[in-house]
Coordinates of C-alpha atoms in Angstrom, one line a residue:
X1 CA 9.0 2.3 -19.3
X2 CA 8.5 3.2 -15.9
X3 CA 4.6 3.5 -14.4
X4 CA 4.4 5.7 -11.8
X5 CA 3.5 5.4 -8.3
X6 CA -0.5 5.5 -8.1
X7 CA -1.2 8.3 -5.1
X8 CA -3.1 5.5 -2.8
X9 CA -0.4 2.7 -3.3
X10 CA 2.9 2.0 -1.7
X11 CA 5.3 4.4 -2.6
X12 CA 9.2 5.0 -1.6
X13 CA 10.1 6.3 1.7
X14 CA 12.6 9.4 1.3
X15 CA 15.9 8.8 3.3
X16 CA 15.9 8.6 6.8
X17 CA 12.2 10.6 7.9
X18 CA 11.6 8.8 11.3
X19 CA 13.3 11.8 13.4
X20 CA 11.8 14.3 11.3
X21 CA 8.4 12.6 11.3
X22 CA 8.5 12.1 15.5
X23 CA 9.2 15.8 15.7
X24 CA 6.5 16.9 13.5
X25 CA 4.5 14.3 15.3
X26 CA 5.3 16.1 18.8
X27 CA 4.4 19.2 17.2
X28 CA 1.2 18.1 16.3
X29 CA 0.3 16.4 19.1
X30 CA 1.0 20.1 21.3
X31 CA -1.0 21.8 18.9
X32 CA -4.1 19.5 19.8
X33 CA -3.5 19.1 23.3
X34 CA -3.5 23.5 23.4
X35 CA -6.6 23.5 21.5
X36 CA -4.5 25.0 18.7
X37 CA -6.9 23.9 15.9
X38 CA -10.0 26.1 17.3
X39 CA -11.1 28.0 14.6
X40 CA -10.0 26.1 11.8
X41 CA -12.2 26.4 9.2
X42 CA -13.8 29.7 10.1
X43 CA -14.1 32.5 7.9
X44 CA -14.8 30.2 4.8
X45 CA -17.3 29.6 2.2
X46 CA -19.6 27.5 3.6
X47 CA -20.5 26.1 0.2
X48 CA -17.0 25.5 -1.0
X49 CA -14.9 22.3 0.7
X50 CA -11.4 21.0 0.1
X51 CA -9.7 17.7 -0.1
X52 CA -6.2 17.2 0.5
X53 CA -4.8 14.2 -1.7
X54 CA -1.1 13.0 -3.6
X55 CA -3.0 12.9 -6.7
X56 CA -0.4 14.6 -8.6
X57 CA -0.2 12.0 -11.5
X58 CA -2.4 13.4 -14.4
X59 CA -4.8 10.6 -14.1
X60 CA -5.3 10.3 -10.5
X61 CA -5.8 14.0 -10.3
X62 CA -8.5 13.7 -13.4
X63 CA -10.3 10.3 -12.0
X64 CA -10.0 12.2 -8.5
X65 CA -11.7 15.6 -9.8
X66 CA -14.4 13.7 -12.0
X67 CA -15.4 11.9 -8.2
X68 CA -15.6 15.1 -6.8
X69 CA -17.9 17.2 -9.5
X70 CA -20.0 14.3 -8.9
X71 CA -20.3 14.1 -5.7
X72 CA -20.8 18.2 -5.0
X73 CA -23.5 18.1 -7.7
X74 CA -25.2 15.2 -5.4
X75 CA -23.9 17.0 -2.5
X76 CA -24.9 20.5 -3.6
X77 CA -21.5 21.8 -2.7
X78 CA -18.2 22.9 -4.5
X79 CA -15.3 20.1 -3.4
X80 CA -12.2 21.7 -4.6
X81 CA -9.2 19.0 -4.7
X82 CA -5.5 20.0 -3.6
X83 CA -3.0 17.6 -4.3
X84 CA 0.7 17.3 -3.3
X85 CA 3.1 14.4 -3.3
X86 CA 2.5 11.7 -1.3
X87 CA 5.6 12.0 0.8
X88 CA 4.7 15.8 1.5
X89 CA 1.0 15.0 2.4
X90 CA 2.0 14.8 6.4
X91 CA 4.0 17.1 6.3
X92 CA 1.7 19.3 4.6
X93 CA -1.3 18.5 7.1
X94 CA 0.9 19.7 10.1
X95 CA 1.5 23.0 8.9
X96 CA -1.8 23.9 7.6
X97 CA -3.0 22.8 11.4
X98 CA -0.3 24.9 13.0
X99 CA -1.9 28.2 10.4
X100 CA -5.5 26.4 11.4
X101 CA -6.1 26.2 7.9
X102 CA -6.9 22.6 8.1
X103 CA -9.0 21.1 4.8
X104 CA -12.2 19.2 5.3
X105 CA -10.9 16.0 4.1
X106 CA -7.3 14.6 4.1
X107 CA -6.6 11.4 2.3
X108 CA -3.8 9.8 4.2
X109 CA -1.4 6.4 3.3
X110 CA -2.9 4.3 5.3
X111 CA 0.4 4.0 7.3
X112 CA 0.8 7.3 7.8
X113 CA -2.5 7.7 9.3
X114 CA -2.2 6.8 12.4
X115 CA 0.4 9.4 13.0
X116 CA -1.8 12.0 12.8
X117 CA -4.5 10.0 14.7
X118 CA -2.1 9.4 17.4
X119 CA -1.9 13.4 18.2
X120 CA -5.5 13.3 18.4
X121 CA -6.2 15.5 14.9
X122 CA -8.7 13.2 13.5
X123 CA -12.4 12.7 14.2
X124 CA -13.8 9.1 14.6
X125 CA -15.7 8.3 11.3
X126 CA -18.2 6.5 13.0
X127 CA -19.0 9.2 15.4
X128 CA -20.2 11.4 12.0
X129 CA -22.6 8.4 10.9
X130 CA -19.6 6.8 8.5
X131 CA -21.2 2.9 8.6
X132 CA -18.4 -0.6 8.0
X133 CA -21.2 -2.5 7.0
X134 CA -19.9 -4.7 4.0
X135 CA -16.2 -3.7 4.7
X136 CA -14.1 -7.0 5.7
X137 CA -12.5 -6.5 8.9
X138 CA -9.1 -6.0 8.0
X139 CA -9.8 -3.1 5.7
X140 CA -11.9 -1.6 8.4
X141 CA -8.5 -2.6 10.7
X142 CA -6.4 -0.9 7.9
X143 CA -8.2 2.5 8.3
X144 CA -8.3 2.3 12.3
X145 CA -6.2 3.3 15.3
X146 CA -6.5 1.8 18.1
X147 CA -9.7 0.3 17.6
X148 CA -11.0 3.5 16.5
X149 CA -12.3 4.1 13.0
X150 CA -10.6 6.8 11.5
X151 CA -10.3 6.6 7.8
X152 CA -12.2 5.1 5.0
X153 CA -10.9 3.3 1.9
X154 CA -12.5 3.5 -1.3
X155 CA -9.8 0.7 -3.1
X156 CA -7.0 -1.4 -1.6
X157 CA -4.2 -3.2 -3.2
X158 CA -1.6 -5.7 -2.5
X159 CA 1.0 -7.7 -4.0
X160 CA 0.8 -10.8 -6.0
X161 CA 2.9 -13.2 -8.1
X162 CA 2.8 -11.9 -12.0
X163 CA 4.8 -14.5 -14.4
X164 CA 5.2 -14.7 -18.1
X165 CA 2.6 -17.3 -19.6
X166 CA 4.7 -18.1 -22.5
X167 CA 8.0 -18.2 -20.8
X168 CA 6.4 -20.7 -18.2
X169 CA 4.4 -22.8 -20.5
X170 CA 7.7 -22.7 -22.7
X171 CA 9.6 -24.4 -19.9
X172 CA 7.2 -26.4 -19.0
X173 CA 6.3 -25.3 -15.5
X174 CA 3.0 -24.5 -13.4
X175 CA 2.6 -21.4 -12.0
X176 CA 4.4 -21.9 -8.3
X177 CA 2.1 -21.9 -5.0
X178 CA 4.8 -23.3 -2.7
X179 CA 7.9 -21.5 -1.6
X180 CA 9.8 -24.9 -2.8
X181 CA 8.2 -24.8 -6.0
X182 CA 8.8 -21.0 -6.6
X183 CA 12.5 -21.5 -5.9
X184 CA 12.7 -25.0 -7.8
X185 CA 10.9 -22.8 -10.8
X186 CA 13.2 -19.8 -10.1
X187 CA 16.2 -21.5 -11.1
X188 CA 14.7 -23.3 -14.0
X189 CA 14.1 -20.5 -15.3
X190 CA 17.3 -18.4 -14.8
X191 CA 19.2 -18.8 -18.2
X192 CA 21.4 -16.2 -20.3
X193 CA 19.8 -12.5 -19.8
X194 CA 16.9 -13.6 -18.0
X195 CA 16.2 -14.2 -14.1
X196 CA 13.3 -16.6 -12.6
X197 CA 12.2 -13.5 -10.8
X198 CA 12.2 -10.4 -9.7
X199 CA 11.4 -8.9 -6.2
X200 CA 12.2 -5.2 -4.5
X201 CA 14.5 -5.6 -1.8
X202 CA 16.1 -1.9 -1.5
X203 CA 16.1 0.1 1.4
X204 CA 12.9 1.9 1.2
X205 CA 9.2 1.0 1.9
X206 CA 8.9 -0.7 -1.3
X207 CA 11.5 -3.6 -0.1
X208 CA 9.4 -4.1 3.1
X209 CA 6.2 -3.9 1.3
X210 CA 7.7 -6.8 -0.6
X211 CA 9.1 -8.6 2.3
X212 CA 5.7 -8.3 4.3
X213 CA 3.8 -11.5 2.6
X214 CA 6.9 -13.5 3.1
X215 CA 7.7 -12.5 6.4
X216 CA 3.6 -12.9 7.5
X217 CA 3.1 -16.0 5.3
X218 CA 5.7 -17.6 7.6
X219 CA 4.4 -16.9 10.5
X220 CA 6.5 -14.0 11.6
X221 CA 5.5 -10.5 12.8
X222 CA 7.0 -6.9 12.8
X223 CA 6.7 -6.9 17.0
X224 CA 9.8 -9.4 16.9
X225 CA 11.9 -9.0 14.2
X226 CA 14.7 -11.0 15.7
X227 CA 12.2 -14.2 15.5
X228 CA 13.6 -17.7 13.5
X229 CA 10.3 -17.2 11.4
X230 CA 11.1 -13.4 10.3
X231 CA 15.1 -14.4 9.8
X232 CA 13.5 -17.6 7.9
X233 CA 12.0 -15.1 5.6
X234 CA 14.9 -13.3 4.5
X235 CA 17.0 -16.0 3.9
X236 CA 14.4 -17.5 1.7
X237 CA 15.8 -14.6 -0.3
X238 CA 19.0 -15.0 0.4
X239 CA 18.2 -18.3 -1.2
X240 CA 16.9 -17.2 -4.5
X241 CA 20.5 -15.1 -4.9
X242 CA 22.3 -17.6 -3.9
X243 CA 20.4 -20.1 -6.8
X244 CA 21.1 -17.0 -9.2
X245 CA 17.8 -16.8 -9.8
X246 CA 17.5 -13.6 -8.7
X247 CA 19.7 -10.7 -9.6
X248 CA 21.6 -8.9 -7.1
X249 CA 20.6 -5.7 -8.0
X250 CA 17.6 -6.3 -6.2
X251 CA 18.5 -4.1 -3.1
X252 CA 18.7 -1.5 -5.5
X253 CA 15.3 -1.6 -7.2
X254 CA 11.6 -0.1 -6.1
X255 CA 8.5 -2.2 -7.7
X256 CA 8.6 0.2 -10.8
X257 CA 12.0 -1.2 -11.8
X258 CA 11.1 -4.8 -10.9
X259 CA 8.3 -3.9 -13.6
X260 CA 10.9 -2.9 -15.8
X261 CA 12.7 -5.9 -15.8
X262 CA 9.8 -8.1 -15.9
X263 CA 8.1 -6.0 -19.2
X264 CA 12.1 -6.2 -20.9
X265 CA 11.7 -10.5 -20.7
X266 CA 14.9 -10.0 -17.5
X267 CA 13.1 -12.1 -15.2
X268 CA 10.2 -14.2 -15.8
X269 CA 8.0 -13.8 -12.8
X270 CA 7.6 -11.0 -10.4
X271 CA 6.2 -10.0 -7.1
X272 CA 4.4 -6.6 -7.6
X273 CA 1.1 -4.7 -7.6
X274 CA -1.7 -3.8 -9.7
X275 CA -0.8 -0.3 -10.5
X276 CA 1.6 -1.6 -12.7
X277 CA -0.8 -3.5 -14.7
X278 CA -1.7 -0.3 -17.5
X279 CA 2.0 0.0 -18.0
X280 CA 2.5 -4.0 -18.7
X281 CA -0.9 -3.6 -20.9
X282 CA 1.4 -1.4 -23.3
X283 CA 3.3 -4.6 -24.4
X284 CA 0.3 -6.2 -26.3
X285 CA 3.3 -9.4 -27.1
X286 CA 3.2 -9.6 -23.2
X287 CA 0.6 -12.2 -21.9
X288 CA 1.1 -12.1 -18.5
X289 CA -1.0 -14.1 -15.3
X290 CA -1.6 -13.4 -11.8
X291 CA -1.6 -15.5 -8.9
X292 CA -1.4 -15.5 -5.2
X293 CA 2.6 -15.3 -3.6
X294 CA 3.7 -18.7 -3.0
X295 CA 3.3 -20.4 1.0
X296 CA 6.1 -21.7 2.7
X297 CA 4.0 -24.8 3.0
X298 CA 1.0 -26.4 0.8
X299 CA -2.4 -25.4 2.8
X300 CA -0.6 -22.3 4.5
X301 CA -2.4 -18.7 3.9
X302 CA -1.1 -16.6 1.8
X303 CA -0.8 -12.7 3.5
X304 CA 0.1 -10.1 1.7
X305 CA 0.4 -6.3 3.0
X306 CA -3.3 -4.5 2.1
X307 CA -1.6 -1.2 0.5
X308 CA -3.7 2.0 -0.5
X309 CA -4.9 5.3 1.0
X310 CA -7.7 6.4 3.6
X311 CA -10.1 9.5 3.6
X312 CA -10.1 11.3 6.6
X313 CA -11.9 14.1 8.3
X314 CA -9.3 16.4 10.7
X315 CA -10.5 17.3 13.9
X316 CA -11.5 21.0 14.4
X317 CA -14.0 23.5 16.1
X318 CA -16.2 23.2 13.3
X319 CA -18.5 20.6 13.9
X320 CA -20.8 21.6 10.8
X321 CA -18.1 21.2 8.8
X322 CA -16.9 18.1 10.0
X323 CA -20.4 16.3 9.6
X324 CA -20.5 17.7 5.8
X325 CA -16.9 16.3 5.1
X326 CA -18.3 13.0 6.2
X327 CA -21.1 13.2 3.6
X328 CA -18.4 13.7 1.2
X329 CA -16.6 10.9 2.3
X330 CA -20.0 9.2 2.2
X331 CA -20.3 10.0 -1.8
X332 CA -16.3 9.4 -2.6
X333 CA -16.3 5.9 -1.1
X334 CA -19.7 4.7 -2.1
X335 CA -20.3 1.7 -4.0
X336 CA -20.1 3.3 -7.4
X337 CA -17.3 5.6 -6.9
X338 CA -15.4 2.2 -5.7
X339 CA -16.1 0.4 -8.5
X340 CA -15.7 3.5 -10.8
X341 CA -12.2 4.2 -9.3
X342 CA -11.4 0.5 -9.0
X343 CA -12.0 0.4 -12.9
X344 CA -9.4 2.9 -13.1
X345 CA -6.9 1.9 -10.9
X346 CA -6.5 -1.4 -11.1
X347 CA -7.4 -1.3 -7.7
X348 CA -9.6 -3.4 -5.7
X349 CA -13.3 -1.7 -4.3
X350 CA -13.2 -2.2 -0.1
X351 CA -16.6 -2.7 -0.3
X352 CA -17.5 -6.7 -0.3
X353 CA -20.4 -6.3 -2.9
X354 CA -18.3 -3.6 -4.9
X355 CA -15.7 -5.6 -4.9
X356 CA -17.8 -9.0 -6.0
X357 CA -19.3 -6.9 -9.0
X358 CA -15.7 -5.2 -10.1
X359 CA -14.8 -9.2 -10.0
X360 CA -16.8 -10.1 -12.5
X361 CA -15.7 -7.1 -15.2
X362 CA -11.7 -7.8 -14.7
X363 CA -11.5 -11.6 -14.3
X364 CA -7.7 -11.6 -15.1
X365 CA -7.4 -10.0 -11.3
X366 CA -9.8 -12.6 -9.7
X367 CA -6.2 -13.6 -8.1
X368 CA -5.6 -10.5 -6.7
X369 CA -8.9 -10.1 -4.9
X370 CA -8.0 -13.7 -3.4
X371 CA -5.1 -11.6 -2.0
X372 CA -6.6 -9.0 -0.8
X373 CA -9.0 -11.5 1.1
X374 CA -6.5 -12.3 3.5
X375 CA -4.0 -9.1 3.3
X376 CA -3.8 -7.4 6.4
X377 CA -2.5 -3.4 7.2
X378 CA 1.5 -3.4 8.3
X379 CA 0.1 -0.7 11.4
X380 CA -2.2 -3.2 12.8
X381 CA 0.1 -4.4 15.5
X382 CA 2.4 -1.5 16.1
X383 CA 0.4 1.5 14.9
X384 CA 2.3 4.8 14.4
X385 CA 5.4 2.8 15.3
X386 CA 5.7 1.1 11.8
X387 CA 7.8 3.9 10.0
X388 CA 10.8 2.6 12.9
X389 CA 10.0 -1.0 12.2
X390 CA 10.0 -0.1 8.4
X391 CA 13.5 1.6 8.4
X392 CA 14.8 -1.0 10.7
X393 CA 13.7 -3.3 8.2
X394 CA 15.2 -1.9 5.3
X395 CA 19.1 -1.5 6.7
X396 CA 18.2 -5.7 8.0
X397 CA 17.8 -6.0 3.6
X398 CA 20.7 -4.3 2.7
X399 CA 23.2 -5.8 5.4
X400 CA 21.7 -9.3 5.1
X401 CA 21.6 -9.6 1.3
X402 CA 25.1 -8.2 0.8
X403 CA 26.3 -10.7 3.2
X404 CA 25.9 -10.2 7.0
X405 CA 23.5 -13.3 8.4
X406 CA 19.6 -12.5 8.7
X407 CA 19.6 -13.2 12.5
X408 CA 22.5 -11.1 12.9
X409 CA 20.9 -8.2 10.8
X410 CA 17.5 -8.9 12.0
X411 CA 18.7 -8.3 15.7
X412 CA 20.2 -5.3 15.0
X413 CA 16.7 -4.1 13.6
X414 CA 14.5 -5.5 16.3
X415 CA 16.9 -3.2 18.7
X416 CA 16.6 0.0 16.0
X417 CA 12.9 -0.7 15.8
X418 CA 12.5 -0.9 19.6
X419 CA 14.3 2.7 20.4
X420 CA 12.9 4.3 17.4
X421 CA 16.5 5.0 16.3

């Protein structure tokens, strides 16, 4: 059974979208620079507001509809939801900017938000009175571009190590905490049709999202893909394949595929995220646990990538609607709504106090909250250039895991990331 990717979870990128996104960004920049957004919202019903999101999945669409109804009642407004597939949110937003029909609130994947912010198309949420009190700095950075806070997160997610409790117990193994322990355990757990571990190293954002905790925990950095630290992380993956503990098919797997392998008993452990929990729980005889992703050496910090979406206010000349849009975001991201949404989606509330309450309700995911506490944004250091970095890394995986040296593959990746091609 394949889990649907959540609207605020990491998603695979379709094809080579770098050039098309760059072209769209150039067009958007021209729109903003030429004040083409003037008049957006003119003639609209003052009591009806629109939120554009990627909640096309029936469950998420329903949860958001309920949230918007509650917030609409509280604010005395009608709030309509317009949902498109995640891959279409950016293009839809740019087309709406061109036609001067922008929605009042746009929910962007946080990795894409900098693209619209760089074009000058978003309003500083602090200028609209939205506070970041009780929001960890890493999550503030998650919704920021060049230090300006443009996106409020309701919930966030990251990756963790999922393990089959029964299989590890039968093998007499503890949950690994270091790379060496995980490699040794994975090798011992590999037998017959069962691999020790499964992860996604495919040529899409799934693979990059999964590589980030290995790269970052090893001291690597997306600003220098050719560094020995990044190569060391990729070599670790190659070692798992060499041992036979990780299937060579990993280069073709999405995170949903990885979950399928784990649920089918083809993998004793997996790297994955909380968006799989609902599906995992459908298999009643599967007893799974969750832990932080192992680190290179004991005592080091496990640093994973923050995933999720942020609520933004697009820039128009209708400052009155912008202020009301900020009130909608404040309601949607209130502690109560965060806990409700997190309980439904298995994500972690962005607000620290809300997260503390959530931990008490779902103690089985406590390790996930710990992982979120040390996680960081993919775009924090490279901003809108993340798409180029991601595409470059995707190609590096495909090359290195099928024979090329990590150093050579990453040297080429760094060149691609720098040139943007």
